[in-house]
PDB file of C-alpha atoms in Angstrom:
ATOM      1  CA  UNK A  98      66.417  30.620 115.362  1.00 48.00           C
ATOM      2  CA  UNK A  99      69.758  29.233 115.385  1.00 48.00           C
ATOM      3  CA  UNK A 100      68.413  25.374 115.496  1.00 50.00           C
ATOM      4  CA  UNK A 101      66.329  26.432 111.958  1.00 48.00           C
ATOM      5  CA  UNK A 102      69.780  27.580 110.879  1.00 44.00           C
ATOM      6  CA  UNK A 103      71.302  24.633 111.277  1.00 47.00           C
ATOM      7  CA  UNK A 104      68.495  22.933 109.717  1.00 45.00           C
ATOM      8  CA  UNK A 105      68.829  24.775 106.983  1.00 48.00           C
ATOM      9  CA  UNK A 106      72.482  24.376 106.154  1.00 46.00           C
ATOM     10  CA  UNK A 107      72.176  20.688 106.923  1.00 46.00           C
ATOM     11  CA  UNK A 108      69.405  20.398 104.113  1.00 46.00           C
ATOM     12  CA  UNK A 109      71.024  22.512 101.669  1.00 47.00           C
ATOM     13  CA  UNK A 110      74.118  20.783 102.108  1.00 47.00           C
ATOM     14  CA  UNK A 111      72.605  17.343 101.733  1.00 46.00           C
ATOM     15  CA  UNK A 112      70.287  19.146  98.422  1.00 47.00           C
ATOM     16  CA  UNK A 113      73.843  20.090  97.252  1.00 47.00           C
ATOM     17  CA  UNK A 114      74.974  16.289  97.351  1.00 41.00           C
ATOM     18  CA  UNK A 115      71.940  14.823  96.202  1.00 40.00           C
ATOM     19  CA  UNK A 116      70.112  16.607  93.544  1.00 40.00           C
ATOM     20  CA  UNK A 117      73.336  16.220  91.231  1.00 38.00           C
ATOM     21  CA  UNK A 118      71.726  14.526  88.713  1.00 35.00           C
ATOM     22  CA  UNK A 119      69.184  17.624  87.631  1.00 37.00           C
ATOM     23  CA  UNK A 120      71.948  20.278  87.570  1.00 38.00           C
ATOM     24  CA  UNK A 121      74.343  17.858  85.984  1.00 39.00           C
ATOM     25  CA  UNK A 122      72.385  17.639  83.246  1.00 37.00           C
ATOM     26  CA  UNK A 123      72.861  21.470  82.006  1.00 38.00           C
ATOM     27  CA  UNK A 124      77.017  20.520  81.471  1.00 42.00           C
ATOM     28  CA  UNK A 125      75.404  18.725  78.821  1.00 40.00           C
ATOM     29  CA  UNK A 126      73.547  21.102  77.104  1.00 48.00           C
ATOM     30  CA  UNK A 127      76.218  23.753  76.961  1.00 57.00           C
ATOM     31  CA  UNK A 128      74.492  26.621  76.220  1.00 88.00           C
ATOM     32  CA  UNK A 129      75.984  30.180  76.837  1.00 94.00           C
ATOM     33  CA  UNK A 130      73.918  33.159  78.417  1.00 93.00           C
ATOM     34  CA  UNK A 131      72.881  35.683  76.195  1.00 92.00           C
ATOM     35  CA  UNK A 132      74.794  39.194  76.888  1.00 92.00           C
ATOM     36  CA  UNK A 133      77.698  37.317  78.490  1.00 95.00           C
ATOM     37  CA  UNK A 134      78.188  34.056  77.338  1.00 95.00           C
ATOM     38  CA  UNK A 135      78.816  33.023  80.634  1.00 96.00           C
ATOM     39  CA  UNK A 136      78.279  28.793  81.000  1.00 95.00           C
ATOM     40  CA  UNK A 137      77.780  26.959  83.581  1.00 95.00           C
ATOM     41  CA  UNK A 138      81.382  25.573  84.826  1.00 95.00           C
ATOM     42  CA  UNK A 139      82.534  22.174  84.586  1.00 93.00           C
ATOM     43  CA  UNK A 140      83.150  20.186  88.151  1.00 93.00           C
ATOM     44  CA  UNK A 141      81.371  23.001  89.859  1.00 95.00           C
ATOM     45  CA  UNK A 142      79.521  20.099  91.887  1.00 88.00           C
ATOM     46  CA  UNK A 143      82.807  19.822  93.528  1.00 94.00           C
ATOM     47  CA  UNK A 144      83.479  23.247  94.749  1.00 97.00           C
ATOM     48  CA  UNK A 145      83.653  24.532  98.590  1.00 96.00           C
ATOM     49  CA  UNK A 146      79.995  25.896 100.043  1.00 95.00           C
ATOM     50  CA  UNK A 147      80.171  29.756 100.542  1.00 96.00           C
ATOM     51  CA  UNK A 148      77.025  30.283 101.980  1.00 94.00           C
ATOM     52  CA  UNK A 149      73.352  29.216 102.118  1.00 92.00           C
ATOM     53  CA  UNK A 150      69.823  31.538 101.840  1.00 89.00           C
ATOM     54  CA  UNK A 151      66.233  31.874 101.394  1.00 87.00           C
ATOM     55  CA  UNK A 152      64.261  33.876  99.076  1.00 86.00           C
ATOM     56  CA  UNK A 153      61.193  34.496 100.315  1.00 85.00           C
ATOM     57  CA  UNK A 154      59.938  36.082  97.336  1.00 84.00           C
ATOM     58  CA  UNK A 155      60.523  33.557  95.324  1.00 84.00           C
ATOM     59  CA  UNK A 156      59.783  30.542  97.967  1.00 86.00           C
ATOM     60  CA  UNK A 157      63.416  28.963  97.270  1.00 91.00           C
ATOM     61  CA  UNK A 158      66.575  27.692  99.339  1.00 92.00           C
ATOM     62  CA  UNK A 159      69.944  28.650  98.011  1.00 94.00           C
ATOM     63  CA  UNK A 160      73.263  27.336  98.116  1.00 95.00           C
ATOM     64  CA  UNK A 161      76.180  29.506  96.940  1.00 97.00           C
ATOM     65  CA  UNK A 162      79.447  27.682  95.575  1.00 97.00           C
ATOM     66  CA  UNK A 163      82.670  28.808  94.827  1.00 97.00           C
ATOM     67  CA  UNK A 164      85.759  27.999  92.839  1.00 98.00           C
ATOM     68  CA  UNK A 165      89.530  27.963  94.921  1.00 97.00           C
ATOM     69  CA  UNK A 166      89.681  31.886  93.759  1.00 98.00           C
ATOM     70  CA  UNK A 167      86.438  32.910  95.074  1.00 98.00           C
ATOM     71  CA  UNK A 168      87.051  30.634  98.303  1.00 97.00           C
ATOM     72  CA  UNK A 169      90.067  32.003  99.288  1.00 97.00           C
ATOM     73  CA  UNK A 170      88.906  35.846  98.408  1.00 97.00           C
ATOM     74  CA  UNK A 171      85.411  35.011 100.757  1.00 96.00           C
ATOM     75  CA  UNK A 172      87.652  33.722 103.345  1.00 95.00           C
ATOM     76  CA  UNK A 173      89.902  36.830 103.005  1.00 95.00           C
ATOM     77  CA  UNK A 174      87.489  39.651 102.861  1.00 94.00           C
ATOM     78  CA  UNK A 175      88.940  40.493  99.343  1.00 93.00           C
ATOM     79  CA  UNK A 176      87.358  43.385  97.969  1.00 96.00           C
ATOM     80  CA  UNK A 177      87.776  43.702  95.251  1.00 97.00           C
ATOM     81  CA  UNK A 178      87.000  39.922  93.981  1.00 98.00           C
ATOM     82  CA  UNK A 179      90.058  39.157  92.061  1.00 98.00           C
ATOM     83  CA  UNK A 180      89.643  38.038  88.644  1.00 98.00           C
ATOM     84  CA  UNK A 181      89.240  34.272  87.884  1.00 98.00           C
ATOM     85  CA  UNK A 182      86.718  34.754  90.922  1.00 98.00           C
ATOM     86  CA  UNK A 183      83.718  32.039  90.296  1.00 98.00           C
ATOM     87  CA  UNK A 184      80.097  31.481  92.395  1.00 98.00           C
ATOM     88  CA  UNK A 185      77.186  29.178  91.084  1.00 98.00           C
ATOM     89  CA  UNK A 186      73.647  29.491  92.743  1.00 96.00           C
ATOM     90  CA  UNK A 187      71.735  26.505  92.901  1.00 96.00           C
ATOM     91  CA  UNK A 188      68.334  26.952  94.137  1.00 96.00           C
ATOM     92  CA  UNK A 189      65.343  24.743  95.321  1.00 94.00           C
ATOM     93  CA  UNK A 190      61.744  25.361  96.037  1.00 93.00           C
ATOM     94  CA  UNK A 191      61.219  25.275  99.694  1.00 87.00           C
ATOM     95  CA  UNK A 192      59.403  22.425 101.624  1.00 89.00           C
ATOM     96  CA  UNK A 193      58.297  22.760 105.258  1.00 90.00           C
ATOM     97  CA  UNK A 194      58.281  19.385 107.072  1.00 93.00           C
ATOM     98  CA  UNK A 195      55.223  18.683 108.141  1.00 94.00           C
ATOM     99  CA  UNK A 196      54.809  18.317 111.787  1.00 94.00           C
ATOM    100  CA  UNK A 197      58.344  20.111 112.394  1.00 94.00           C
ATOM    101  CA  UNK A 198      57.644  23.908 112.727  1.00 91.00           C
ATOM    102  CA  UNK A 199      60.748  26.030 110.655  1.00 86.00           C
ATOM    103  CA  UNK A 200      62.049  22.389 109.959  1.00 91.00           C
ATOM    104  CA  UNK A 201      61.949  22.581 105.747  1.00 87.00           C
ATOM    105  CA  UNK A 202      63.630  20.376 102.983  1.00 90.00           C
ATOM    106  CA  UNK A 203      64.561  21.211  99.311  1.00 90.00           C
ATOM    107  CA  UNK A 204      62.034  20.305  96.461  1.00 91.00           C
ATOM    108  CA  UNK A 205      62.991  20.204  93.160  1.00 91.00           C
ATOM    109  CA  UNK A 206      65.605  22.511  91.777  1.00 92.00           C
ATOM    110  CA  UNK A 207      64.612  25.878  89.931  1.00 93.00           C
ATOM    111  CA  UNK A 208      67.974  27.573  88.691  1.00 94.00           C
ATOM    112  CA  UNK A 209      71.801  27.449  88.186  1.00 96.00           C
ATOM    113  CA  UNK A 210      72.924  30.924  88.124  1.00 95.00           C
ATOM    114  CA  UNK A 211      76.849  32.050  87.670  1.00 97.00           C
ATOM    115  CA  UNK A 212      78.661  35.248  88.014  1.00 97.00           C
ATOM    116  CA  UNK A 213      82.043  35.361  86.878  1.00 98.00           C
ATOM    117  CA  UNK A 214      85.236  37.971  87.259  1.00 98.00           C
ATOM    118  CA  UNK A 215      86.873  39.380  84.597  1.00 98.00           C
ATOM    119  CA  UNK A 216      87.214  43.263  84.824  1.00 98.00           C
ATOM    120  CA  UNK A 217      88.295  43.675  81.169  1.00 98.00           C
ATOM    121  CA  UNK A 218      85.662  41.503  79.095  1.00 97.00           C
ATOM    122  CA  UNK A 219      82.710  42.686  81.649  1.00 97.00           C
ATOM    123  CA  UNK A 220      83.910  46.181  82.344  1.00 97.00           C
ATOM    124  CA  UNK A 221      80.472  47.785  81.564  1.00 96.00           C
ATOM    125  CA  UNK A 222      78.771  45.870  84.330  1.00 97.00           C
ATOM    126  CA  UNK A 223      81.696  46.119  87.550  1.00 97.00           C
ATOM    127  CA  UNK A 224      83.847  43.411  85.959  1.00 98.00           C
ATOM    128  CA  UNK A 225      81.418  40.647  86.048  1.00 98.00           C
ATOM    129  CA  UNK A 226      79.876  38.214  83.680  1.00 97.00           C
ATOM    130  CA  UNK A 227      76.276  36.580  84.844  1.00 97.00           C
ATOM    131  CA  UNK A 228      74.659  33.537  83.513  1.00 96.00           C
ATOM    132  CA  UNK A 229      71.381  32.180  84.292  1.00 95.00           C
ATOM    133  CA  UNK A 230      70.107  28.731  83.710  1.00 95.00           C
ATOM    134  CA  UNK A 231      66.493  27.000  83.757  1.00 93.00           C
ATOM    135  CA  UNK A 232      66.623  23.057  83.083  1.00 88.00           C
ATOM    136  CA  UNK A 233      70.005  23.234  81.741  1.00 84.00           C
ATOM    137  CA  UNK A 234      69.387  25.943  79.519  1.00 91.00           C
ATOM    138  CA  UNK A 235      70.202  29.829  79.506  1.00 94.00           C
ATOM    139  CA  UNK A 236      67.015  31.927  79.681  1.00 92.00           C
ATOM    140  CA  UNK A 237      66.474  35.107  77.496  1.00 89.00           C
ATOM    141  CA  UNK A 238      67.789  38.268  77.099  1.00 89.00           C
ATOM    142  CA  UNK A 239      65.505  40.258  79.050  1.00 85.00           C
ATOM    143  CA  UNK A 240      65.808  38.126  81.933  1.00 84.00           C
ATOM    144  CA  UNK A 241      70.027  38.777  81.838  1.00 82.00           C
ATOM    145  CA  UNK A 242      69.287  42.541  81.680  1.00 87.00           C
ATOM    146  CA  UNK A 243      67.963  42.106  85.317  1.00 90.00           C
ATOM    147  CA  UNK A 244      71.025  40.526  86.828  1.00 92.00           C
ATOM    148  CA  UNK A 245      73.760  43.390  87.155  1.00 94.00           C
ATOM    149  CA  UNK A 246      70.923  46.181  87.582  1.00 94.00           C
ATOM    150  CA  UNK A 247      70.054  44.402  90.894  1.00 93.00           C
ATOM    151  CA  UNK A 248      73.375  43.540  91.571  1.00 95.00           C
ATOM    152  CA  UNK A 249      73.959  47.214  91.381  1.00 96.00           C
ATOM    153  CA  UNK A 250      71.555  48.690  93.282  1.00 96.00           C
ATOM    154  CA  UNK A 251      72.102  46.022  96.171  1.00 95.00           C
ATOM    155  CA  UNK A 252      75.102  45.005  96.093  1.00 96.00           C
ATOM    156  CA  UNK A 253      77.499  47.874  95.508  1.00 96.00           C
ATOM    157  CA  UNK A 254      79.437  48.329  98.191  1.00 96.00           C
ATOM    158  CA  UNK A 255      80.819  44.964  98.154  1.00 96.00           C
ATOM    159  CA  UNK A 256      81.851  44.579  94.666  1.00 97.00           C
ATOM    160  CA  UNK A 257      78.412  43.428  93.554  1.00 97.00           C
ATOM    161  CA  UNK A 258      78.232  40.601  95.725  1.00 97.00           C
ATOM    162  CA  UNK A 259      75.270  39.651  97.794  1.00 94.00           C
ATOM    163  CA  UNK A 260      77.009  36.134  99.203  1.00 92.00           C
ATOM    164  CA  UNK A 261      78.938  36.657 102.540  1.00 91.00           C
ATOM    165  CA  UNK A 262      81.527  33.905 103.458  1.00 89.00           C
ATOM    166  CA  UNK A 263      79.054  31.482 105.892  1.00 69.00           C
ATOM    167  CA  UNK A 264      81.666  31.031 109.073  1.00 62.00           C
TER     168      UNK A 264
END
């Protein structure tokens, strides 16, 4: 279990380095999410690695960045995130190596998605702002109206945060 971990950070680290190119490609577009008008941040490509995942459901790797603010607060066990606090998603379709069982490799990327701090402007959903982005472009409403509801029910008790500072 812990070799596949290791696996896993190693590819999501080297996904993180070198799919740049399809992510880079939404700064361009500069689109805002609907209900926040939350974009994706510029230089995020440079930020610190949080943490890494799988969804199952959804067949993907995940790799969970952070700005300086949202750094230091993961390192710190800040609850509650301070404002200014930033985290992009990037997430890849999942690829099991043939021949290497648990041994897997990103595929090609799915979404960017960003939650940002700021208790005053996103009061009404625990202070943050969410953004979700498909080739570089914010998808609809409806899809936006899922992201603090499950953030909510799953996420509560740790100021609607699912990432956990990866030691």
């Amino acid at each position: 279990m812990r070799r596949n971990l290791k696996w896993a950070v190693a590819a999501l680290m080297m996904a993180c380095a070198a799919t740049a190119a399809p992510f880079a490609a939404s700064l361009a577009d500069g689109g805002a999410s609907p209900i926040f008008g939350v974009r994706i941040p510029d230089g995020y490509r440079d930020w610190k690695l949080i943490a890494v995942g799988q969804e199952v459901a959804f067949d993907e790797l995940r790799g969970v960045l952070g700005n300086d603010t949202a750094v230091k607060a993961s390192r710190n066990g800040a609850l509650p995130f301070p404002d200014g606090t930033v985290f992009v998603k990037l997430a890849w379709k999942h690829i099991p190596v043939e021949g290497l069982k648990g041994a897997f490799i990103t595929g090609s990327p799915t979404t960017v998605q960003v939650m940002v701090k700021d208790s005053a402007k996103y009061a009404t959903t625990g202070g943050w702002g969410f953004g979700r982005f498909v080739d570089g472009k914010p998808v609809d409403e409806a899809q936006h109206k899922t992201c603090f509801a499950c953030h909510e029910a799953h996420a509560k008790d740790h100021d609607f945060v699912f990432t956990r500072y990866g030691r």
